[in-house]
Structure formats: C-alpha cells, structure tokens
Amino acid sequence: MDDLTDPTRVFRKLARNNALANWRLHQACARLRPGELEAARTSFFPSILKTLNHIIVVDWFYVDALEGGALGPKAWEDEEPFLDLPALAEAQAAVDRRLLDFCDRLTAGDLARIVAVHRDDRVQHDRCDDILSHLFQHQTHHRGQVHAMLAGTSVKPPQLDEFIVGDDAEARREAMAAFGWTEAELMR
C-alpha cells in the first residue's frame, strides 16, 4: 500500500498535530504571570490548569484502551493530578509519544479492530478508528477552550491549527525542529 491509499496516514498526521498543538499550548502557558494558570475563568473546567489536567487524564484513559489496557475510570480518580505546569507538560508529552507510537504502528486492518473501553459499570466496544477520531476531537475541543482562556491573560494564544497542509510548513517550522521532525517525514 502506498501513501496515496494508506488509510492510517491521517491518524499518523493527527497524532503529530496533537503533539505539536499540546507543545505550543504548554509553551504559551509557561509564559503566564503567576496566578494566571490557576485563575478562575469561564469554561467547562474553570481554569487553564484544570482544563489541561482534564485533557491529560482523558488521554490516559483512551490511549490505555487503544493499547489494550483496562485502566478505565482510574485515569481520573485524581481529576487534577498536576498542580504545576512543568510536570503536567512532561506527562502530556509522554502520553502524546505513546499515541504517536500507537498511530505509527497502525495498519489498515487495525482501523476496524474493536477496542474495549473500560467504563464504570460496563465495557464499551468501538472500532479503533472511531476511538481515535473521538480522542482527537476531544483534544481539539478542550485545547480550544484553553486557547480562548489564554485570550484573557497576559499571553497571546498560540496558533494551533496551522499544521496539516503543506502550506503550513513555515508556521510549523519551530515546532517541527523542537520535535526533530522533517517535512519529508510529515508528508509520508
């Protein structure tokens, strides 16, 4: 199967977009003034820090399920496992790497594989490609909330959506260099 017909390519690219968007968001949050990260704001989760914590615990939940684990709701037993950004950013990068590795190993046949997602009182069964699509949507949704909350701080919200197409190469250059990725790798 060549790159033109590989149905896993979109998930590899979305995993890279996810990692870069998280990196950009954490870079911006690292420049916040004292108290701005924890300040009460209007959103689903009432602070930037609480929202970033929500993103990571849900990532732990779904990435574990994709990997065949049974972590389930234990992922969010502590809804705010990180009280400081450096530790949170390090943990987010680690789960982003797991997701990248998972997507890099995907085959076309894996996309229809049924994933067991352990819930409180049941096990949900869905296709791998549907779980991945849901996870990427969830991440984008909540990163958008952090982006909006940043607009009310001393830090300009970072560009999060210039990554996927070839014309975004200049906009992604710094982040790509931080990850050690090349344009050739990204376009495969």
Tab-separated table of N, CA and C in Angstrom, residues 55-117:
chain	number	residue	atom	x	y	z
A	55	ILE	N	-7.542	17.288	29.957
A	55	ILE	CA	-7.019	16.758	28.694
A	55	ILE	C	-6.137	15.542	28.956
A	56	ILE	N	-5.235	15.646	29.902
A	56	ILE	CA	-4.300	14.539	30.105
A	56	ILE	C	-4.972	13.308	30.704
A	57	VAL	N	-5.890	13.473	31.635
A	57	VAL	CA	-6.493	12.270	32.224
A	57	VAL	C	-7.356	11.538	31.192
A	58	VAL	N	-8.008	12.277	30.308
A	58	VAL	CA	-8.786	11.624	29.252
A	58	VAL	C	-7.852	10.974	28.234
A	59	ASP	N	-6.725	11.614	27.959
A	59	ASP	CA	-5.721	10.969	27.095
A	59	ASP	C	-5.251	9.649	27.702
A	60	TRP	N	-4.944	9.658	28.998
A	60	TRP	CA	-4.531	8.415	29.660
A	60	TRP	C	-5.597	7.333	29.483
A	61	PHE	N	-6.861	7.708	29.656
A	61	PHE	CA	-7.991	6.785	29.555
A	61	PHE	C	-8.053	6.141	28.170
A	62	TYR	N	-8.068	6.963	27.131
A	62	TYR	CA	-8.237	6.424	25.781
A	62	TYR	C	-6.969	5.775	25.227
A	63	VAL	N	-5.808	6.344	25.469
A	63	VAL	CA	-4.578	5.734	24.959
A	63	VAL	C	-4.379	4.369	25.604
A	64	ASP	N	-4.665	4.259	26.886
A	64	ASP	CA	-4.584	2.957	27.542
A	64	ASP	C	-5.521	1.953	26.865
A	65	ALA	N	-6.748	2.355	26.604
A	65	ALA	CA	-7.704	1.449	25.947
A	65	ALA	C	-7.205	1.051	24.562
A	66	LEU	N	-6.693	2.006	23.798
A	66	LEU	CA	-6.166	1.698	22.465
A	66	LEU	C	-5.018	0.702	22.533
A	67	GLU	N	-4.219	0.808	23.588
A	67	GLU	CA	-3.089	-0.110	23.775
A	67	GLU	C	-3.508	-1.465	24.330
A	68	GLY	N	-4.805	-1.632	24.611
A	68	GLY	CA	-5.301	-2.906	25.126
A	68	GLY	C	-5.387	-2.978	26.633
A	69	GLY	N	-5.212	-1.857	27.316
A	69	GLY	CA	-5.252	-1.826	28.777
A	69	GLY	C	-6.662	-1.746	29.328
A	70	ALA	N	-6.742	-1.792	30.647
A	70	ALA	CA	-8.034	-1.743	31.341
A	70	ALA	C	-8.030	-0.685	32.436
A	71	LEU	N	-7.279	0.408	32.233
A	71	LEU	CA	-7.187	1.482	33.221
A	71	LEU	C	-8.563	2.039	33.569
A	72	GLY	N	-9.352	2.291	32.558
A	72	GLY	CA	-10.711	2.785	32.761
A	72	GLY	C	-10.765	4.042	33.602
A	73	PRO	N	-11.828	4.174	34.416
A	73	PRO	CA	-12.052	5.385	35.201
A	73	PRO	C	-10.966	5.687	36.241
A	74	LYS	N	-10.085	4.744	36.502
A	74	LYS	CA	-8.958	5.041	37.401
A	74	LYS	C	-8.127	6.198	36.847
A	75	ALA	N	-8.225	6.425	35.530
A	75	ALA	CA	-7.476	7.512	34.891
A	75	ALA	C	-7.794	8.859	35.532
A	76	TRP	N	-9.037	9.032	35.966
A	76	TRP	CA	-9.424	10.330	36.537
A	76	TRP	C	-9.822	10.242	38.004
A	77	GLU	N	-9.292	9.255	38.710
A	77	GLU	CA	-9.529	9.217	40.163
A	77	GLU	C	-9.059	10.509	40.815
A	78	ASP	N	-7.954	11.039	40.309
A	78	ASP	CA	-7.494	12.364	40.707
A	78	ASP	C	-7.734	13.259	39.500
A	79	GLU	N	-8.762	14.080	39.567
A	79	GLU	CA	-9.129	14.903	38.421
A	79	GLU	C	-8.115	16.004	38.123
A	80	GLU	N	-7.262	16.288	39.089
A	80	GLU	CA	-6.233	17.309	38.884
A	80	GLU	C	-4.904	16.777	39.414
A	81	PRO	N	-4.309	15.827	38.669
A	81	PRO	CA	-3.083	15.205	39.159
A	81	PRO	C	-1.850	16.117	39.146
A	82	PHE	N	-1.925	17.213	38.411
A	82	PHE	CA	-0.774	18.112	38.312
A	82	PHE	C	-1.163	19.511	38.771
A	83	LEU	N	-0.381	20.032	39.708
A	83	LEU	CA	-0.623	21.382	40.211
A	83	LEU	C	0.372	22.380	39.643
A	84	ASP	N	1.333	21.869	38.866
A	84	ASP	CA	2.294	22.769	38.231
A	84	ASP	C	2.455	22.378	36.772
A	85	LEU	N	2.715	23.368	35.942
A	85	LEU	CA	2.783	23.170	34.506
A	85	LEU	C	3.966	22.310	34.059
A	86	PRO	N	5.171	22.469	34.599
A	86	PRO	CA	6.275	21.636	34.096
A	86	PRO	C	6.004	20.137	34.213
A	87	ALA	N	5.480	19.692	35.329
A	87	ALA	CA	5.191	18.261	35.496
A	87	ALA	C	4.067	17.831	34.562
A	88	LEU	N	3.047	18.678	34.419
A	88	LEU	CA	1.943	18.365	33.521
A	88	LEU	C	2.437	18.280	32.080
A	89	ALA	N	3.241	19.233	31.655
A	89	ALA	CA	3.747	19.246	30.278
A	89	ALA	C	4.591	18.008	30.001
A	90	GLU	N	5.392	17.603	30.971
A	90	GLU	CA	6.220	16.396	30.804
A	90	GLU	C	5.336	15.152	30.665
A	91	ALA	N	4.331	15.038	31.495
A	91	ALA	CA	3.420	13.893	31.426
A	91	ALA	C	2.604	13.920	30.136
A	92	GLN	N	2.187	15.108	29.702
A	92	GLN	CA	1.436	15.212	28.444
A	92	GLN	C	2.309	14.780	27.277
A	93	ALA	N	3.556	15.206	27.260
A	93	ALA	CA	4.473	14.799	26.185
A	93	ALA	C	4.641	13.281	26.171
A	94	ALA	N	4.662	12.666	27.341
A	94	ALA	CA	4.819	11.204	27.409
A	94	ALA	C	3.605	10.488	26.827
A	95	VAL	N	2.401	10.938	27.161
A	95	VAL	CA	1.211	10.274	26.608
A	95	VAL	C	1.062	10.613	25.121
A	96	ASP	N	1.482	11.814	24.717
A	96	ASP	CA	1.477	12.150	23.289
A	96	ASP	C	2.403	11.211	22.522
A	97	ARG	N	3.560	10.890	23.127
A	97	ARG	CA	4.511	9.969	22.489
A	97	ARG	C	3.895	8.575	22.362
A	98	ARG	N	3.189	8.134	23.389
A	98	ARG	CA	2.509	6.830	23.315
A	98	ARG	C	1.497	6.814	22.171
A	99	LEU	N	0.744	7.897	22.027
A	99	LEU	CA	-0.241	7.975	20.958
A	99	LEU	C	0.440	8.005	19.586
A	100	LEU	N	1.523	8.743	19.478
A	100	LEU	CA	2.297	8.756	18.230
A	100	LEU	C	2.785	7.355	17.882
A	101	ASP	N	3.368	6.688	18.853
A	101	ASP	CA	3.878	5.337	18.619
A	101	ASP	C	2.756	4.398	18.200
A	102	PHE	N	1.609	4.523	18.859
A	102	PHE	CA	0.456	3.687	18.517
A	102	PHE	C	0.046	3.937	17.066
A	103	CYS	N	-0.100	5.213	16.693
A	103	CYS	CA	-0.527	5.548	15.340
A	103	CYS	C	0.519	5.154	14.297
A	104	ASP	N	1.786	5.257	14.644
A	104	ASP	CA	2.845	4.863	13.711
A	104	ASP	C	2.835	3.355	13.433
A	105	ARG	N	2.318	2.568	14.363
A	105	ARG	CA	2.260	1.105	14.176
A	105	ARG	C	0.966	0.640	13.509
A	106	LEU	N	0.007	1.528	13.350
A	106	LEU	CA	-1.282	1.135	12.779
A	106	LEU	C	-1.140	0.550	11.382
A	107	THR	N	-1.930	-0.471	11.121
A	107	THR	CA	-2.088	-1.000	9.765
A	107	THR	C	-3.529	-0.751	9.358
A	108	ALA	N	-3.796	-0.886	8.082
A	108	ALA	CA	-5.163	-0.683	7.595
A	108	ALA	C	-6.131	-1.612	8.321
A	109	GLY	N	-5.715	-2.829	8.573
A	109	GLY	CA	-6.572	-3.782	9.268
A	109	GLY	C	-6.845	-3.404	10.713
A	110	ASP	N	-5.920	-2.695	11.337
A	110	ASP	CA	-6.106	-2.278	12.730
A	110	ASP	C	-7.258	-1.292	12.903
A	111	LEU	N	-7.559	-0.543	11.864
A	111	LEU	CA	-8.559	0.516	11.991
A	111	LEU	C	-9.942	-0.029	12.344
A	112	ALA	N	-10.262	-1.220	11.880
A	112	ALA	CA	-11.570	-1.828	12.170
A	112	ALA	C	-11.537	-2.698	13.425
A	113	ARG	N	-10.355	-2.856	14.017
A	113	ARG	CA	-10.244	-3.669	15.241
A	113	ARG	C	-11.117	-3.073	16.331
A	114	ILE	N	-11.754	-3.927	17.092
A	114	ILE	CA	-12.620	-3.471	18.179
A	114	ILE	C	-11.766	-3.218	19.427
A	115	VAL	N	-11.948	-2.030	20.001
A	115	VAL	CA	-11.236	-1.609	21.206
A	115	VAL	C	-12.199	-1.702	22.389
A	116	ALA	N	-11.733	-2.315	23.462
A	116	ALA	CA	-12.518	-2.388	24.701
A	116	ALA	C	-12.176	-1.177	25.557
A	117	VAL	N	-13.179	-0.360	25.840
A	117	VAL	CA	-13.013	0.843	26.655
A	117	VAL	C	-13.718	0.572	27.980
